[in-house]
mmCIF file of C-alpha atoms in Angstrom:
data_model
loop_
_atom_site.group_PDB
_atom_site.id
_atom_site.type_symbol
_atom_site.label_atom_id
_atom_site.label_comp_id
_atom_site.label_asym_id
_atom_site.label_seq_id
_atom_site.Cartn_x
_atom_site.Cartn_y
_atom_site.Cartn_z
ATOM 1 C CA UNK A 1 -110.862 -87.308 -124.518
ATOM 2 C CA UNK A 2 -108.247 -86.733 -121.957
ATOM 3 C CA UNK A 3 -110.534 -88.318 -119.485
ATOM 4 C CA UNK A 4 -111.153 -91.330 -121.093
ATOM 5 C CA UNK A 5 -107.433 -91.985 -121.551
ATOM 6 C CA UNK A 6 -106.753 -91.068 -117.852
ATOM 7 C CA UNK A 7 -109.306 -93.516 -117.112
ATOM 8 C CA UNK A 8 -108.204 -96.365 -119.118
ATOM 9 C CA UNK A 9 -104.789 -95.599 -117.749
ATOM 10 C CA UNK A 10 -106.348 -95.858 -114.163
ATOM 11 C CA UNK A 11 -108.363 -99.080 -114.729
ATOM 12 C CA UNK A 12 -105.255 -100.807 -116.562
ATOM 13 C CA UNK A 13 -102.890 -100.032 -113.884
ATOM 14 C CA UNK A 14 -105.674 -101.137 -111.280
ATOM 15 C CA UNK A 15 -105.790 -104.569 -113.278
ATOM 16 C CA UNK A 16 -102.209 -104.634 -113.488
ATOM 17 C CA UNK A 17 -102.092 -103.711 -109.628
ATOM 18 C CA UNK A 18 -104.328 -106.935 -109.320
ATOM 19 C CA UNK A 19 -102.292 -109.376 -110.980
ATOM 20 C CA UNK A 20 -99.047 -108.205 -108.912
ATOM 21 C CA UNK A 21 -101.210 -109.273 -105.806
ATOM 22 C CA UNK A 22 -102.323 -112.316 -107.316
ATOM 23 C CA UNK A 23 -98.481 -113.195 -107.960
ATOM 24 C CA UNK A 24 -96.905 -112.020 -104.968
ATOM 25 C CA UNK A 25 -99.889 -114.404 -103.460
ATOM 26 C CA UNK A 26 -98.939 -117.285 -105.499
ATOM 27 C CA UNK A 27 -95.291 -116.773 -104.590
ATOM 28 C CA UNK A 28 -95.715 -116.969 -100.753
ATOM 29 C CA UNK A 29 -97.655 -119.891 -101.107
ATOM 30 C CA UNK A 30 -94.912 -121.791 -102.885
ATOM 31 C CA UNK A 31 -92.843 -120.562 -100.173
ATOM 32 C CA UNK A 32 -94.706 -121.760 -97.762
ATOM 33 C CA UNK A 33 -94.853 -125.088 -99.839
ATOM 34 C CA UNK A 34 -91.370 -125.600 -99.449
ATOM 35 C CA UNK A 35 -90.932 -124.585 -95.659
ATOM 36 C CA UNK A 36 -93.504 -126.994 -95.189
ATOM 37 C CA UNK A 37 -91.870 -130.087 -97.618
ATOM 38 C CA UNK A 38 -88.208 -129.471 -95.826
ATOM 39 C CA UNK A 39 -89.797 -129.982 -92.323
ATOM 40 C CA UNK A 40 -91.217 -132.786 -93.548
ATOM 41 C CA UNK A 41 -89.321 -136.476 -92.891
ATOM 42 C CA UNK A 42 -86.602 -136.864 -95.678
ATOM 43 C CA UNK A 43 -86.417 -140.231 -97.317
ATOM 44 C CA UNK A 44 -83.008 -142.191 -96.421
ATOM 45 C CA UNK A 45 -81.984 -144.955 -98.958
ATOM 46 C CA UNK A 46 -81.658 -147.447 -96.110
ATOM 47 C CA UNK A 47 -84.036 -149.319 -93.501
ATOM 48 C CA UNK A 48 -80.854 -148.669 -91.248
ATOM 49 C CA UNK A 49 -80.477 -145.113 -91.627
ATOM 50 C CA UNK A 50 -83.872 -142.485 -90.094
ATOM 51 C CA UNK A 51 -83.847 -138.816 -89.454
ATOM 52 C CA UNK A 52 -84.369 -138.649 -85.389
ATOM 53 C CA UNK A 53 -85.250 -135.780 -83.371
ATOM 54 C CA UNK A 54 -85.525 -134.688 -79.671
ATOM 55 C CA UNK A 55 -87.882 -137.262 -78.896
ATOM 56 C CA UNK A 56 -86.864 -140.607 -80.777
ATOM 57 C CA UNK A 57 -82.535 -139.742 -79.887
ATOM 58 C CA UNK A 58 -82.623 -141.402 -76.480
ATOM 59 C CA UNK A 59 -84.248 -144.727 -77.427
ATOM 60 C CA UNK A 60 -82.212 -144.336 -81.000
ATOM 61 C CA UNK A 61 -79.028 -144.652 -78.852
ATOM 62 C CA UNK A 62 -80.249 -147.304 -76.163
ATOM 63 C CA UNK A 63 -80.911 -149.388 -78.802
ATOM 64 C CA UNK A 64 -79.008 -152.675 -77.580
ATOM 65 C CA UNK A 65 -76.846 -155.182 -79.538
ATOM 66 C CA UNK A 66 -76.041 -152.522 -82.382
ATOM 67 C CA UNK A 67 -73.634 -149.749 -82.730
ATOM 68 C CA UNK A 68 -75.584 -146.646 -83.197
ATOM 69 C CA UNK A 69 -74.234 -143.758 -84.879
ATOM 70 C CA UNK A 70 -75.477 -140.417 -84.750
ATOM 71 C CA UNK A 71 -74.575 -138.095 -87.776
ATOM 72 C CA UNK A 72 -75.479 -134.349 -86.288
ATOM 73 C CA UNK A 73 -75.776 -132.135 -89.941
ATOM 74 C CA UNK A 74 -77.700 -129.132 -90.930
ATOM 75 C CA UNK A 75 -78.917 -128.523 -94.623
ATOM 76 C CA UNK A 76 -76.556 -125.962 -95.612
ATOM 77 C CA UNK A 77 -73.510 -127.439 -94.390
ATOM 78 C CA UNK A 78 -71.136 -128.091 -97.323
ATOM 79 C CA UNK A 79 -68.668 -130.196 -95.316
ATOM 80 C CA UNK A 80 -72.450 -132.302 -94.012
ATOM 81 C CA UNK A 81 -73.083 -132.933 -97.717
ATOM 82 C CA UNK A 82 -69.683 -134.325 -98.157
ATOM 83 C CA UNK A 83 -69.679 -136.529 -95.435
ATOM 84 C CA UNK A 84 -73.787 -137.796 -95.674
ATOM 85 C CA UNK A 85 -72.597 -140.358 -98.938
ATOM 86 C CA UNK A 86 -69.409 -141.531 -97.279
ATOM 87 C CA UNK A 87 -71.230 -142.249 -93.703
ATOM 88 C CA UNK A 88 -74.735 -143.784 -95.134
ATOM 89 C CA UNK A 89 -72.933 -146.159 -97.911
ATOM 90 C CA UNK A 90 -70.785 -147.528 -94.823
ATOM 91 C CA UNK A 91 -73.789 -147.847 -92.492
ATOM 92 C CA UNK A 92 -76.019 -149.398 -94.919
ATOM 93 C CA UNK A 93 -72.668 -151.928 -96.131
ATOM 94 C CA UNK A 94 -72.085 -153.252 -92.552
ATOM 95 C CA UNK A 95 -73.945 -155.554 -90.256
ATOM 96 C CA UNK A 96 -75.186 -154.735 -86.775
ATOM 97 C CA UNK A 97 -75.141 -150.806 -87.592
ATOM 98 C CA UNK A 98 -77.580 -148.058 -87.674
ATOM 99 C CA UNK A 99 -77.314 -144.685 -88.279
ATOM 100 C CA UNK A 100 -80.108 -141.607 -86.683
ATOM 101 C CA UNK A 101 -79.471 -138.032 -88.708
ATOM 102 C CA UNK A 102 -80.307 -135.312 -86.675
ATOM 103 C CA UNK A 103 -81.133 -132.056 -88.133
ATOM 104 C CA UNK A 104 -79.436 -129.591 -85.514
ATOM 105 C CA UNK A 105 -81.890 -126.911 -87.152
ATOM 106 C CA UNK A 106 -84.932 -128.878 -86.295
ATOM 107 C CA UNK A 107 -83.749 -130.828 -83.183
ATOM 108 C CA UNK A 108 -81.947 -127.959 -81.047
ATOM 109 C CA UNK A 109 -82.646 -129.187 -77.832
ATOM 110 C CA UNK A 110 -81.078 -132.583 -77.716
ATOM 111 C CA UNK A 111 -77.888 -130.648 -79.895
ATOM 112 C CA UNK A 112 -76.993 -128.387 -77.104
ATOM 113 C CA UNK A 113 -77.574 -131.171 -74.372
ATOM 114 C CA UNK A 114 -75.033 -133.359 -75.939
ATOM 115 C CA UNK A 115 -72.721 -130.680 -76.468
ATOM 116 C CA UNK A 116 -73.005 -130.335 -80.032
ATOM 117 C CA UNK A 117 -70.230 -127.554 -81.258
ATOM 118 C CA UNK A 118 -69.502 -127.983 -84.399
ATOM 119 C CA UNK A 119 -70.842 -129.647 -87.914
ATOM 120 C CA UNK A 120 -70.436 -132.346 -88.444
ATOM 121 C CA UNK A 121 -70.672 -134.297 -85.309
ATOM 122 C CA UNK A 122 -70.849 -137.889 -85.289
ATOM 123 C CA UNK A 123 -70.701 -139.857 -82.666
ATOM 124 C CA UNK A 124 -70.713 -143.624 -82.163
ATOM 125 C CA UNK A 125 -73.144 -144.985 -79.343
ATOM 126 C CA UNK A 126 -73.411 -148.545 -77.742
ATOM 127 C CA UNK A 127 -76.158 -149.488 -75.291
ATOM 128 C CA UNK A 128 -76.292 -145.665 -74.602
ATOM 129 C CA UNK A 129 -72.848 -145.287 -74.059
ATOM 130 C CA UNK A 130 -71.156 -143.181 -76.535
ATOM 131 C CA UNK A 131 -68.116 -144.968 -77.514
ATOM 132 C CA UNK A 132 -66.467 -142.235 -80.335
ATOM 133 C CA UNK A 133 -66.895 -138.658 -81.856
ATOM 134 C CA UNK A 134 -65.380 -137.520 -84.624
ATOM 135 C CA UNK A 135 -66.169 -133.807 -85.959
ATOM 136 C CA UNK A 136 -65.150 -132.740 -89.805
ATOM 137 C CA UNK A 137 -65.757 -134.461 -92.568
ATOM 138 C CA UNK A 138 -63.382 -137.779 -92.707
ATOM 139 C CA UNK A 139 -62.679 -139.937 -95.691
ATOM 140 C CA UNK A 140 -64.542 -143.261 -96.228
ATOM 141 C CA UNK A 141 -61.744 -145.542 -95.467
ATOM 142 C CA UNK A 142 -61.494 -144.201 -91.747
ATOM 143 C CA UNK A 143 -65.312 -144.356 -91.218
ATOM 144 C CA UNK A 144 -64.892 -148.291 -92.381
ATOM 145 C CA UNK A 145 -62.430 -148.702 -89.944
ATOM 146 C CA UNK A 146 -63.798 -147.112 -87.176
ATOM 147 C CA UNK A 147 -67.237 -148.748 -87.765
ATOM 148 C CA UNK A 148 -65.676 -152.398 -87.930
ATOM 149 C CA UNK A 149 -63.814 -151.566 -84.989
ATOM 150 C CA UNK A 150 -66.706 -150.725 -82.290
ATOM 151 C CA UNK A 151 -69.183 -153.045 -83.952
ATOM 152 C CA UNK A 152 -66.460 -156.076 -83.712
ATOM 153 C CA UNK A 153 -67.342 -156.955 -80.594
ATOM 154 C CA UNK A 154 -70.977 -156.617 -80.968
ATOM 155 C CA UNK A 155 -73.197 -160.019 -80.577
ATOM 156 C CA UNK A 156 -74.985 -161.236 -84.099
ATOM 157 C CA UNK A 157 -78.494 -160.521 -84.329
ATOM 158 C CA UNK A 158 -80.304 -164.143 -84.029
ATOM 159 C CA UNK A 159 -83.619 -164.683 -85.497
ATOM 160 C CA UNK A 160 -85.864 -166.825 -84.084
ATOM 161 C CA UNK A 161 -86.209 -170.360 -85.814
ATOM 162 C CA UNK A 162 -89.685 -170.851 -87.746
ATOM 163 C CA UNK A 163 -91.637 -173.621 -88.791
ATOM 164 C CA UNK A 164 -92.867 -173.607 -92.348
ATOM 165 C CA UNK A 165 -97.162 -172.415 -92.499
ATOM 166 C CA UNK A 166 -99.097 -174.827 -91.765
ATOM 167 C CA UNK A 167 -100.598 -175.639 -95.598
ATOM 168 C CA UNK A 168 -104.431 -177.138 -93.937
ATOM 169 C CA UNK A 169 -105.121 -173.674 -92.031
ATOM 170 C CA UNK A 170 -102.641 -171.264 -93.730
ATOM 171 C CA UNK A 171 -101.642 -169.566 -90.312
ATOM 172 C CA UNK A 172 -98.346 -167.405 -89.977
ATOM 173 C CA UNK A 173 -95.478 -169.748 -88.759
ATOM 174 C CA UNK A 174 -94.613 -170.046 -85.289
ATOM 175 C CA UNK A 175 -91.399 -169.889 -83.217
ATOM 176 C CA UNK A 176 -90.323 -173.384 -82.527
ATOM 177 C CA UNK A 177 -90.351 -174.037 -79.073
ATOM 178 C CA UNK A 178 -87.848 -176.922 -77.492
ATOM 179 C CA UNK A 179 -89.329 -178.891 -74.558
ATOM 180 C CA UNK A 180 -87.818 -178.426 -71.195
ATOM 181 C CA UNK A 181 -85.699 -181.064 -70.168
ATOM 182 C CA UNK A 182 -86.816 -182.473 -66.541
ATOM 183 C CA UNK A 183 -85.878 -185.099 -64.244
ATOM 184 C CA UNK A 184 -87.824 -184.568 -61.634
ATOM 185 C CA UNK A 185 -91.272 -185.338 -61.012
ATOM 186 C CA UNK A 186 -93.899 -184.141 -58.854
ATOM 187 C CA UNK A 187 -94.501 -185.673 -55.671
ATOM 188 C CA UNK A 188 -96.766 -189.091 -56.067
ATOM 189 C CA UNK A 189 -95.856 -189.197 -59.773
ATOM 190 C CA UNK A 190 -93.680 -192.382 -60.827
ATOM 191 C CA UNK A 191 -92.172 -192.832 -64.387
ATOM 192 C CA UNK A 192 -93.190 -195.498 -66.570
#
């Protein structure tokens, strides 16, 4: 009789043994789930506001006609998460301005070229050139003022003027195009 309970004893510990891996398994894996979501590209609110790494900052900042700010966070940085609102509602509110977050974290690289020290570390970039830096989290008001102060200056972004589709073929409207004004004329030719 003893060795039928030391038996059962064995086989439900075994089981029980069993399930722990099967848990501890499941746990990693949701781990690993959420290593993998975080490196993942975030969602901004705004068309004007992208996540940017080592690769996309150079062209982010050469971008010409536009200031170009460049908001260098991490995830765990309380003063980041204070400042991420402020910055993004004033990017997304004013004209000719876009904003690249960099994830000092992911992007590491292009954080220690530019001389990133501490978080957070914007700084304001036009045709490449960086213009302003600010580091610390700053209230709303001053990052209005500072954005309508470097982007004063900036030209207005002119679209192209487009004929309405053409309604017999349905094609995609066209730029208009103006005709060159001349007066000369090749040699031989003769107005009329």
């Amino acid at each position: 009789m003893k060795r039928l309970a030391l038996a059962l004893t064995c086989i439900s510990l075994l089981s029980s043994c069993e399930r722990v891996k099967t848990i501890a398994g499941k746990v990693a894996d949701l781990k690993n789930a959420t290593t993998n979501s975080s490196e993942a590209t975030i969602e901004l609110p705004d068309s004007k506001i992208q996540k940017i790494g080592d690769a996309e900052f150079k062209s982010f900042i050469s971008q010409p006609g536009t200031l170009n700010i460049v908001d260098f966070y991490a995830d765990w940085c309380a003063p980041c998460k204070k400042l991420s609102p402020d910055l993004e509602s004033a990017v997304a509110s004013s004209g000719a301005v876009k904003l690249g977050k960099v994830d000092i974290d992911q992007s590491r690289t292009i954080a220690s070229e530019v001389g990133v020290d501490g978080i957070p570390d914007v700084r304001f970039y036009i045709d490449g050139k960086m213009v302003h830096k600010f580091i610390g989290a700053i209230p709303k008001s001053e990052i209005d003022s500072l954005i309508k102060k470097y982007s004063a200056n900036l030209p207005e972004v002119k679209t192209p003027k487009q004929t309405p589709p053409d309604e017999t073929t349905g094609t995609e409207p066209k730029e208009i195009l103006k005709p060159m004004e001349k007066d000369w004329l090749p040699a031989g030719m003769t107005r009329k």
